[in-house]
GROMACS .gro file of C-alpha atoms in nm:
model
  182
    1MET     CA    1  -6.964  10.439   8.736
    2LEU     CA    2  -6.946  10.217   9.045
    3SER     CA    3  -6.989  10.360   9.391
    4THR     CA    4  -6.754  10.252   9.670
    5ARG     CA    5  -6.972  10.390   9.945
    6LYS     CA    6  -7.097  10.128  10.195
    7THR     CA    7  -7.470  10.117  10.224
    8PRO     CA    8  -7.618   9.902  10.498
    9VAL     CA    9  -7.866   9.653  10.368
   10LEU     CA   10  -8.092   9.449  10.591
   11ILE     CA   11  -8.178   9.114  10.444
   12THR     CA   12  -8.435   8.915  10.634
   13ARG     CA   13  -8.597   8.591  10.561
   14ARG     CA   14  -8.937   8.524  10.705
   15GLN     CA   15  -9.027   8.191  10.839
   16PRO     CA   16  -9.385   8.068  10.805
   17GLY     CA   17  -9.473   8.138  11.173
   18ASP     CA   18  -9.297   8.478  11.205
   19GLN     CA   19  -9.595   8.690  11.108
   20HIS     CA   20  -9.816   8.514  11.364
   21ARG     CA   21  -9.556   8.564  11.642
   22THR     CA   22  -9.539   8.935  11.565
   23ARG     CA   23  -9.915   8.968  11.589
   24ARG     CA   24  -9.916   8.781  11.918
   25SER     CA   25  -9.646   9.001  12.074
   26LEU     CA   26  -9.822   9.315  11.950
   27GLY     CA   27 -10.146   9.183  12.098
   28ALA     CA   28  -9.974   9.122  12.432
   29ALA     CA   29  -9.830   9.472  12.426
   30ARG     CA   30 -10.174   9.615  12.352
   31GLN     CA   31 -10.320   9.420  12.644
   32VAL     CA   32 -10.053   9.553  12.881
   33LEU     CA   33 -10.113   9.910  12.760
   34ALA     CA   34 -10.490   9.866  12.793
   35LYS     CA   35 -10.452   9.740  13.151
   36PHE     CA   36 -10.221  10.030  13.233
   37ALA     CA   37 -10.467  10.279  13.083
   38ALA     CA   38 -10.756  10.125  13.279
   39ALA     CA   39 -10.558  10.138  13.605
   40ALA     CA   40 -10.458  10.500  13.540
   41ALA     CA   41 -10.818  10.597  13.462
   42THR     CA   42 -10.944  10.427  13.779
   43THR     CA   43 -10.679  10.598  13.990
   44MET     CA   44 -10.762  10.936  13.841
   45ALA     CA   45 -11.135  10.880  13.902
   46VAL     CA   46 -11.075  10.792  14.268
   47LEU     CA   47 -10.851  11.095  14.316
   48ALA     CA   48 -11.105  11.322  14.147
   49ALA     CA   49 -11.383  11.184  14.367
   50LEU     CA   50 -11.176  11.249  14.677
   51LEU     CA   51 -11.094  11.603  14.567
   52VAL     CA   52 -11.445  11.694  14.455
   53GLY     CA   53 -11.647  11.505  14.715
   54GLY     CA   54 -11.393  11.501  14.994
   55SER     CA   55 -11.636  11.609  15.266
   56SER     CA   56 -11.554  11.302  15.477
   57ALA     CA   57 -11.183  11.380  15.471
   58ALA     CA   58 -11.251  11.744  15.558
   59LEU     CA   59 -11.464  11.645  15.857
   60ALA     CA   60 -11.203  11.399  15.980
   61ALA     CA   61 -10.911  11.642  16.000
   62GLY     CA   62 -10.867  11.591  16.379
   63GLY     CA   63 -10.847  11.211  16.382
   64HIS     CA   64 -10.524  11.066  16.525
   65PHE     CA   65 -10.390  10.739  16.664
   66VAL     CA   66 -10.301  10.716  17.034
   67PRO     CA   67  -9.938  10.592  17.056
   68GLY     CA   68  -9.977  10.466  17.415
   69ALA     CA   69 -10.278  10.254  17.316
   70THR     CA   70 -10.092  10.076  17.035
   71GLU     CA   71  -9.936   9.732  17.079
   72ALA     CA   72  -9.773   9.503  16.825
   73SER     CA   73  -9.653   9.144  16.870
   74TRP     CA   74  -9.562   8.839  16.664
   75ASP     CA   75  -9.576   8.478  16.781
   76GLY     CA   76  -9.390   8.332  16.482
   77VAL     CA   77  -9.711   8.269  16.289
   78VAL     CA   78  -9.951   8.560  16.346
   79ALA     CA   79  -9.881   8.931  16.401
   80THR     CA   80 -10.130   9.106  16.629
   81VAL     CA   81 -10.172   9.485  16.635
   82SER     CA   82 -10.410   9.660  16.878
   83PHE     CA   83 -10.477  10.030  16.831
   84ARG     CA   84 -10.701  10.321  16.916
   85GLU     CA   85 -10.782  10.627  16.705
   86VAL     CA   86 -10.965  10.927  16.852
   87ASP     CA   87 -11.142  11.240  16.724
   88VAL     CA   88 -11.268  11.055  16.417
   89GLU     CA   89 -11.556  11.226  16.238
   90VAL     CA   90 -11.636  11.041  15.917
   91GLU     CA   91 -11.977  11.026  15.756
   92GLY     CA   92 -12.133  10.683  15.768
   93GLY     CA   93 -11.981  10.580  16.101
   94VAL     CA   94 -11.713  10.363  15.942
   95THR     CA   95 -11.350  10.430  15.854
   96THR     CA   96 -11.092  10.226  15.664
   97ILE     CA   97 -10.761  10.150  15.835
   98SER     CA   98 -10.453   9.992  15.682
   99VAL     CA   99 -10.225   9.790  15.911
  100LYS     CA  100  -9.884   9.689  15.776
  101VAL     CA  101  -9.664   9.475  16.001
  102THR     CA  102  -9.298   9.386  15.946
  103ALA     CA  103  -9.111   9.131  16.156
  104ASP     CA  104  -8.729   9.155  16.150
  105VAL     CA  105  -8.554   8.853  16.298
  106ASN     CA  106  -8.184   8.789  16.362
  107VAL     CA  107  -8.084   8.432  16.448
  108VAL     CA  108  -7.751   8.264  16.516
  109CYS     CA  109  -7.722   7.903  16.405
  110THR     CA  110  -7.432   7.679  16.515
  111GLN     CA  111  -7.306   7.335  16.428
  112GLY     CA  112  -6.976   7.248  16.591
  113GLU     CA  113  -6.737   7.532  16.507
  114SER     CA  114  -6.954   7.658  16.222
  115THR     CA  115  -7.167   7.966  16.296
  116LEU     CA  116  -7.427   8.131  16.073
  117ASN     CA  117  -7.574   8.476  16.139
  118ILE     CA  118  -7.907   8.502  15.960
  119ARG     CA  119  -8.125   8.811  15.924
  120ARG     CA  120  -8.466   8.774  15.766
  121SER     CA  121  -8.783   8.982  15.752
  122ALA     CA  122  -9.136   8.955  15.623
  123THR     CA  123  -9.427   9.195  15.587
  124ALA     CA  124  -9.804   9.148  15.596
  125LEU     CA  125 -10.080   9.397  15.511
  126ASP     CA  126 -10.445   9.417  15.614
  127VAL     CA  127 -10.701   9.680  15.515
  128THR     CA  128 -11.029   9.668  15.707
  129ASP     CA  129 -11.330   9.888  15.780
  130TYR     CA  130 -11.376   9.972  16.150
  131SER     CA  131 -11.683  10.116  16.322
  132ILE     CA  132 -11.659  10.457  16.485
  133SER     CA  133 -11.811  10.481  16.833
  134ASP     CA  134 -12.044  10.764  16.937
  135ASP     CA  135 -11.754  10.944  17.106
  136GLY     CA  136 -11.548  10.946  16.780
  137ALA     CA  137 -11.310  10.665  16.875
  138VAL     CA  138 -11.204  10.361  16.678
  139ALA     CA  139 -11.062  10.066  16.870
  140GLY     CA  140 -10.941   9.767  16.680
  141THR     CA  141 -10.723   9.459  16.673
  142ALA     CA  142 -10.577   9.328  16.349
  143ARG     CA  143 -10.444   8.972  16.326
  144LEU     CA  144 -10.230   8.907  16.021
  145PRO     CA  145 -10.073   8.576  15.917
  146LEU     CA  146  -9.698   8.644  15.894
  147GLU     CA  147  -9.429   8.388  15.815
  148VAL     CA  148  -9.057   8.468  15.814
  149ARG     CA  149  -8.885   8.202  15.605
  150GLY     CA  150  -8.525   8.086  15.621
  151LEU     CA  151  -8.475   8.102  15.998
  152LEU     CA  152  -8.399   7.733  16.045
  153VAL     CA  153  -8.103   7.552  15.893
  154PRO     CA  154  -8.112   7.170  15.886
  155GLY     CA  155  -7.845   7.021  16.115
  156TYR     CA  156  -7.784   7.350  16.299
  157SER     CA  157  -7.907   7.470  16.637
  158CYS     CA  158  -8.063   7.814  16.592
  159VAL     CA  159  -8.132   8.080  16.857
  160THR     CA  160  -8.316   8.409  16.806
  161ARG     CA  161  -8.087   8.698  16.904
  162HIS     CA  162  -8.309   8.989  16.807
  163LEU     CA  163  -8.672   9.033  16.709
  164SER     CA  164  -8.840   9.360  16.620
  165VAL     CA  165  -9.195   9.417  16.506
  166THR     CA  166  -9.293   9.739  16.328
  167ALA     CA  167  -9.657   9.830  16.268
  168VAL     CA  168  -9.759  10.111  16.034
  169LEU     CA  169 -10.118  10.229  16.074
  170GLU     CA  170 -10.297  10.457  15.828
  171ASP     CA  171 -10.657  10.572  15.830
  172PHE     CA  172 -10.759  10.631  15.468
  173TRP     CA  173 -11.035  10.880  15.556
  174THR     CA  174 -10.876  11.087  15.831
  175GLY     CA  175 -10.521  11.073  15.700
  176ALA     CA  176 -10.395  10.975  16.046
  177THR     CA  177 -10.077  10.767  16.052
  178LEU     CA  178  -9.868  10.602  16.321
  179VAL     CA  179  -9.548  10.398  16.315
  180HIS     CA  180  -9.512  10.173  16.620
  181ARG     CA  181  -9.197   9.969  16.693
  182ALA     CA  182  -9.197   9.686  16.944
   0.00000   0.00000   0.00000
């Protein structure tokens, strides 16, 4: 007796290079997974080391940035951030500070009766070790190359209407953070 039930059937035809392509894509997937696993293992090892041997972080609990001693500027090419951190007690006399600077720029460009309002921003990051003075202070100046693209339009006259510079400071060992807007 014949069955009238529909049964899906997948019919494929392999081309000579198909098997090789499958192996290559599986190999690429394995490489991605291996890199992910290695990154996860490294991250876990660093976190474990900080938790188990975190004596430096425990000693540095009082470290903090001085807001009044922080300045941030941008000259169109280089962002400069000056800062001071006090009450730093880290073994080894050196601490690691991350400085992230963002420049937000608003320009108005005109050509005859045509007007363009353009807002652009760019961010730069620097992570550096700084020496701790005998009195537990860290004074530093970070200079970061920072280019904001798209502010000039050929054939238009452009004028900067607003510029803001934001610096985010973080000491990896003390946990101190500061956001400074200029």
